[in-house]
Structures are given as C-alpha cells and as structure tokens.
Amino acid sequence: PQFSEDPEQKVRNMLLEVLNRLPNNETLRPHVPMMLSLCMKLLETDNEENAVICLRIIFDLHKNFRPTLEREVQPFLKFVERIYRGLPNTVALLFSDKESAASAGPGIPRTE
C-alpha cells in the first residue's frame, strides 16, 4: 500500500477527486468499465484516503450504470468479504504488542 505523502500520491489523489466529480451521464458510459477496474485495483494498493475516494466512485458507478455493471458486483463483494475475514488479524496487528501482532500475519488474506 501507498502510505507516503509524496507528490505522486497527491497527484493520484487529485485525479481520483476529478474522476469522482465527473457527471455520471452517457458521455461517461464508455469509460465506466475502465474506471471501475482502476478503482478496484487501487482499493488494494493505495492508501486509505484514496481508497475512500475509490469506494465513492465505485458506488456511484454501480448506482448510475447498474445494468452495465451487474457482472462486476461479485468481485467487489469478494473484496469486501476478504476485508472482513482479515479484520481479526488487522485488529491484532494494530492493537496488540509487536510480538503477537507479528504472529497474526497479514491483515487481508488473499483468495485468488
């Protein structure tokens, strides 16, 4: 994940904000699959601030282009399930001492 506040991260954040503010109309429709794919990838690799913007974009795209994106719902739900399955490890990592956190393993288990 990207945690630093370097210029690259700031530019990425601004670009995501621009994508989030685009009007959800027919002009955007041809770009929806690419935007959704990008946001799903960034959910796993970028920092929390950008992930929140990506979630807003994903929710807006699903709300406004539902018929087009029906087959994309399952991958998103699998991501959410992975997050919830990894929650105990994440809590242990963040709230326990270093020894028990190290034995908890990574926060988000991979199921691919």
mmCIF file with all atom_site columns, C-alpha atoms in Angstrom, residues 7-103:
data_model
loop_
_atom_site.group_PDB
_atom_site.id
_atom_site.type_symbol
_atom_site.label_atom_id
_atom_site.label_alt_id
_atom_site.label_comp_id
_atom_site.label_asym_id
_atom_site.label_entity_id
_atom_site.label_seq_id
_atom_site.pdbx_PDB_ins_code
_atom_site.Cartn_x
_atom_site.Cartn_y
_atom_site.Cartn_z
_atom_site.occupancy
_atom_site.B_iso_or_equiv
_atom_site.pdbx_formal_charge
_atom_site.auth_seq_id
_atom_site.auth_comp_id
_atom_site.auth_asym_id
_atom_site.auth_atom_id
_atom_site.pdbx_PDB_model_num
ATOM 1  C CA . PRO A 1 7   ? 3.949   14.354  -4.875  1.00 0.00 ? 7   PRO A CA 1
ATOM 2  C CA . GLU A 1 8   ? 2.929   11.224  -6.797  1.00 0.00 ? 8   GLU A CA 1
ATOM 3  C CA . GLN A 1 9   ? 0.376   10.330  -4.127  1.00 0.00 ? 9   GLN A CA 1
ATOM 4  C CA . LYS A 1 10  ? -1.005  13.885  -4.080  1.00 0.00 ? 10  LYS A CA 1
ATOM 5  C CA . VAL A 1 11  ? -1.423  13.899  -7.857  1.00 0.00 ? 11  VAL A CA 1
ATOM 6  C CA . ARG A 1 12  ? -3.132  10.498  -7.705  1.00 0.00 ? 12  ARG A CA 1
ATOM 7  C CA . ASN A 1 13  ? -5.465  11.829  -5.007  1.00 0.00 ? 13  ASN A CA 1
ATOM 8  C CA . MET A 1 14  ? -6.366  14.889  -7.087  1.00 0.00 ? 14  MET A CA 1
ATOM 9  C CA . LEU A 1 15  ? -7.009  12.765  -10.173 1.00 0.00 ? 15  LEU A CA 1
ATOM 10 C CA . LEU A 1 16  ? -9.303  10.479  -8.197  1.00 0.00 ? 16  LEU A CA 1
ATOM 11 C CA . GLU A 1 17  ? -11.173 13.522  -6.909  1.00 0.00 ? 17  GLU A CA 1
ATOM 12 C CA . VAL A 1 18  ? -11.629 14.711  -10.506 1.00 0.00 ? 18  VAL A CA 1
ATOM 13 C CA . LEU A 1 19  ? -12.925 11.266  -11.538 1.00 0.00 ? 19  LEU A CA 1
ATOM 14 C CA . ASN A 1 20  ? -15.280 11.301  -8.567  1.00 0.00 ? 20  ASN A CA 1
ATOM 15 C CA . ARG A 1 21  ? -16.720 14.674  -9.610  1.00 0.00 ? 21  ARG A CA 1
ATOM 16 C CA . LEU A 1 22  ? -17.367 13.738  -13.231 1.00 0.00 ? 22  LEU A CA 1
ATOM 17 C CA . PRO A 1 23  ? -21.054 13.791  -14.112 1.00 0.00 ? 23  PRO A CA 1
ATOM 18 C CA . ASN A 1 24  ? -22.495 10.298  -14.370 1.00 0.00 ? 24  ASN A CA 1
ATOM 19 C CA . ASN A 1 25  ? -24.109 10.650  -17.765 1.00 0.00 ? 25  ASN A CA 1
ATOM 20 C CA . GLU A 1 26  ? -23.971 8.956   -21.162 1.00 0.00 ? 26  GLU A CA 1
ATOM 21 C CA . THR A 1 27  ? -20.682 10.646  -22.015 1.00 0.00 ? 27  THR A CA 1
ATOM 22 C CA . LEU A 1 28  ? -19.023 8.708   -19.205 1.00 0.00 ? 28  LEU A CA 1
ATOM 23 C CA . ARG A 1 29  ? -20.588 5.337   -20.098 1.00 0.00 ? 29  ARG A CA 1
ATOM 24 C CA . PRO A 1 30  ? -17.796 4.100   -22.461 1.00 0.00 ? 30  PRO A CA 1
ATOM 25 C CA . HIS A 1 31  ? -15.216 4.731   -19.725 1.00 0.00 ? 31  HIS A CA 1
ATOM 26 C CA . VAL A 1 32  ? -17.108 3.088   -16.861 1.00 0.00 ? 32  VAL A CA 1
ATOM 27 C CA . PRO A 1 33  ? -15.507 -0.404  -17.110 1.00 0.00 ? 33  PRO A CA 1
ATOM 28 C CA . MET A 1 34  ? -12.000 1.077   -17.149 1.00 0.00 ? 34  MET A CA 1
ATOM 29 C CA . MET A 1 35  ? -12.786 3.398   -14.209 1.00 0.00 ? 35  MET A CA 1
ATOM 30 C CA . LEU A 1 36  ? -14.249 0.532   -12.216 1.00 0.00 ? 36  LEU A CA 1
ATOM 31 C CA . SER A 1 37  ? -11.254 -1.678  -12.912 1.00 0.00 ? 37  SER A CA 1
ATOM 32 C CA . LEU A 1 38  ? -8.854  1.083   -11.881 1.00 0.00 ? 38  LEU A CA 1
ATOM 33 C CA . CYS A 1 39  ? -10.728 1.774   -8.645  1.00 0.00 ? 39  CYS A CA 1
ATOM 34 C CA . MET A 1 40  ? -10.851 -1.918  -7.725  1.00 0.00 ? 40  MET A CA 1
ATOM 35 C CA . LYS A 1 41  ? -7.086  -2.161  -8.204  1.00 0.00 ? 41  LYS A CA 1
ATOM 36 C CA . LEU A 1 42  ? -6.435  0.993   -6.180  1.00 0.00 ? 42  LEU A CA 1
ATOM 37 C CA . LEU A 1 43  ? -8.580  -0.315  -3.313  1.00 0.00 ? 43  LEU A CA 1
ATOM 38 C CA . GLU A 1 44  ? -5.927  -2.953  -2.710  1.00 0.00 ? 44  GLU A CA 1
ATOM 39 C CA . THR A 1 45  ? -2.789  -0.967  -3.443  1.00 0.00 ? 45  THR A CA 1
ATOM 40 C CA . ASP A 1 46  ? -3.342  2.648   -2.456  1.00 0.00 ? 46  ASP A CA 1
ATOM 41 C CA . ASN A 1 47  ? -3.638  4.445   0.851   1.00 0.00 ? 47  ASN A CA 1
ATOM 42 C CA . GLU A 1 48  ? -6.815  4.825   2.893   1.00 0.00 ? 48  GLU A CA 1
ATOM 43 C CA . GLU A 1 49  ? -7.600  8.332   1.666   1.00 0.00 ? 49  GLU A CA 1
ATOM 44 C CA . ASN A 1 50  ? -7.524  7.245   -1.979  1.00 0.00 ? 50  ASN A CA 1
ATOM 45 C CA . ALA A 1 51  ? -9.379  4.019   -1.202  1.00 0.00 ? 51  ALA A CA 1
ATOM 46 C CA . VAL A 1 52  ? -12.272 6.030   0.247   1.00 0.00 ? 52  VAL A CA 1
ATOM 47 C CA . ILE A 1 53  ? -12.483 8.087   -2.947  1.00 0.00 ? 53  ILE A CA 1
ATOM 48 C CA . CYS A 1 54  ? -12.352 4.868   -4.979  1.00 0.00 ? 54  CYS A CA 1
ATOM 49 C CA . LEU A 1 55  ? -15.234 3.467   -2.928  1.00 0.00 ? 55  LEU A CA 1
ATOM 50 C CA . ARG A 1 56  ? -17.290 6.582   -3.649  1.00 0.00 ? 56  ARG A CA 1
ATOM 51 C CA . ILE A 1 57  ? -16.539 6.231   -7.370  1.00 0.00 ? 57  ILE A CA 1
ATOM 52 C CA . ILE A 1 58  ? -17.443 2.520   -7.331  1.00 0.00 ? 58  ILE A CA 1
ATOM 53 C CA . PHE A 1 59  ? -20.722 3.184   -5.500  1.00 0.00 ? 59  PHE A CA 1
ATOM 54 C CA . ASP A 1 60  ? -21.648 6.000   -7.906  1.00 0.00 ? 60  ASP A CA 1
ATOM 55 C CA . LEU A 1 61  ? -20.811 3.902   -10.957 1.00 0.00 ? 61  LEU A CA 1
ATOM 56 C CA . HIS A 1 62  ? -22.894 0.981   -9.700  1.00 0.00 ? 62  HIS A CA 1
ATOM 57 C CA . LYS A 1 63  ? -25.760 3.278   -8.802  1.00 0.00 ? 63  LYS A CA 1
ATOM 58 C CA . ASN A 1 64  ? -25.819 5.041   -12.166 1.00 0.00 ? 64  ASN A CA 1
ATOM 59 C CA . PHE A 1 65  ? -24.786 2.255   -14.553 1.00 0.00 ? 65  PHE A CA 1
ATOM 60 C CA . ARG A 1 66  ? -26.286 -0.785  -12.825 1.00 0.00 ? 66  ARG A CA 1
ATOM 61 C CA . PRO A 1 67  ? -27.280 -2.874  -15.885 1.00 0.00 ? 67  PRO A CA 1
ATOM 62 C CA . THR A 1 68  ? -23.840 -2.454  -17.443 1.00 0.00 ? 68  THR A CA 1
ATOM 63 C CA . LEU A 1 69  ? -22.001 -3.470  -14.266 1.00 0.00 ? 69  LEU A CA 1
ATOM 64 C CA . GLU A 1 70  ? -24.049 -6.411  -12.963 1.00 0.00 ? 70  GLU A CA 1
ATOM 65 C CA . ARG A 1 71  ? -21.223 -8.895  -13.547 1.00 0.00 ? 71  ARG A CA 1
ATOM 66 C CA . GLU A 1 72  ? -18.786 -6.628  -11.657 1.00 0.00 ? 72  GLU A CA 1
ATOM 67 C CA . VAL A 1 73  ? -20.718 -6.810  -8.384  1.00 0.00 ? 73  VAL A CA 1
ATOM 68 C CA . GLN A 1 74  ? -19.343 -10.219 -7.376  1.00 0.00 ? 74  GLN A CA 1
ATOM 69 C CA . PRO A 1 75  ? -15.639 -9.220  -7.476  1.00 0.00 ? 75  PRO A CA 1
ATOM 70 C CA . PHE A 1 76  ? -16.418 -6.211  -5.305  1.00 0.00 ? 76  PHE A CA 1
ATOM 71 C CA . LEU A 1 77  ? -18.328 -8.345  -2.808  1.00 0.00 ? 77  LEU A CA 1
ATOM 72 C CA . LYS A 1 78  ? -15.408 -10.817 -2.718  1.00 0.00 ? 78  LYS A CA 1
ATOM 73 C CA . PHE A 1 79  ? -13.099 -7.908  -1.873  1.00 0.00 ? 79  PHE A CA 1
ATOM 74 C CA . VAL A 1 80  ? -15.403 -6.804  0.953   1.00 0.00 ? 80  VAL A CA 1
ATOM 75 C CA . GLU A 1 81  ? -15.559 -10.386 2.235   1.00 0.00 ? 81  GLU A CA 1
ATOM 76 C CA . ARG A 1 82  ? -11.740 -10.589 2.248   1.00 0.00 ? 82  ARG A CA 1
ATOM 77 C CA . ILE A 1 83  ? -11.566 -7.364  4.233   1.00 0.00 ? 83  ILE A CA 1
ATOM 78 C CA . TYR A 1 84  ? -13.988 -8.676  6.847   1.00 0.00 ? 84  TYR A CA 1
ATOM 79 C CA . ARG A 1 85  ? -12.227 -12.046 7.060   1.00 0.00 ? 85  ARG A CA 1
ATOM 80 C CA . GLY A 1 86  ? -8.946  -10.237 7.665   1.00 0.00 ? 86  GLY A CA 1
ATOM 81 C CA . LEU A 1 87  ? -10.404 -7.943  10.304  1.00 0.00 ? 87  LEU A CA 1
ATOM 82 C CA . PRO A 1 88  ? -9.302  -10.042 13.328  1.00 0.00 ? 88  PRO A CA 1
ATOM 83 C CA . ASN A 1 89  ? -5.714  -10.078 12.058  1.00 0.00 ? 89  ASN A CA 1
ATOM 84 C CA . THR A 1 90  ? -5.811  -6.357  11.351  1.00 0.00 ? 90  THR A CA 1
ATOM 85 C CA . VAL A 1 91  ? -7.148  -5.598  14.835  1.00 0.00 ? 91  VAL A CA 1
ATOM 86 C CA . ALA A 1 92  ? -4.457  -7.805  16.371  1.00 0.00 ? 92  ALA A CA 1
ATOM 87 C CA . LEU A 1 93  ? -1.817  -6.073  14.271  1.00 0.00 ? 93  LEU A CA 1
ATOM 88 C CA . LEU A 1 94  ? -2.932  -2.594  15.257  1.00 0.00 ? 94  LEU A CA 1
ATOM 89 C CA . PHE A 1 95  ? -3.876  -3.032  18.897  1.00 0.00 ? 95  PHE A CA 1
ATOM 90 C CA . SER A 1 96  ? -1.581  -5.634  20.365  1.00 0.00 ? 96  SER A CA 1
ATOM 91 C CA . ASP A 1 97  ? 2.108   -5.647  21.188  1.00 0.00 ? 97  ASP A CA 1
ATOM 92 C CA . LYS A 1 98  ? 4.639   -6.284  18.441  1.00 0.00 ? 98  LYS A CA 1
ATOM 93 C CA . GLU A 1 99  ? 5.153   -9.983  19.217  1.00 0.00 ? 99  GLU A CA 1
ATOM 94 C CA . SER A 1 100 ? 1.517   -11.028 18.974  1.00 0.00 ? 100 SER A CA 1
ATOM 95 C CA . ALA A 1 101 ? 0.950   -8.724  16.004  1.00 0.00 ? 101 ALA A CA 1
ATOM 96 C CA . ALA A 1 102 ? 3.774   -10.408 14.103  1.00 0.00 ? 102 ALA A CA 1
ATOM 97 C CA . SER A 1 103 ? 2.251   -13.821 14.705  1.00 0.00 ? 103 SER A CA 1
#
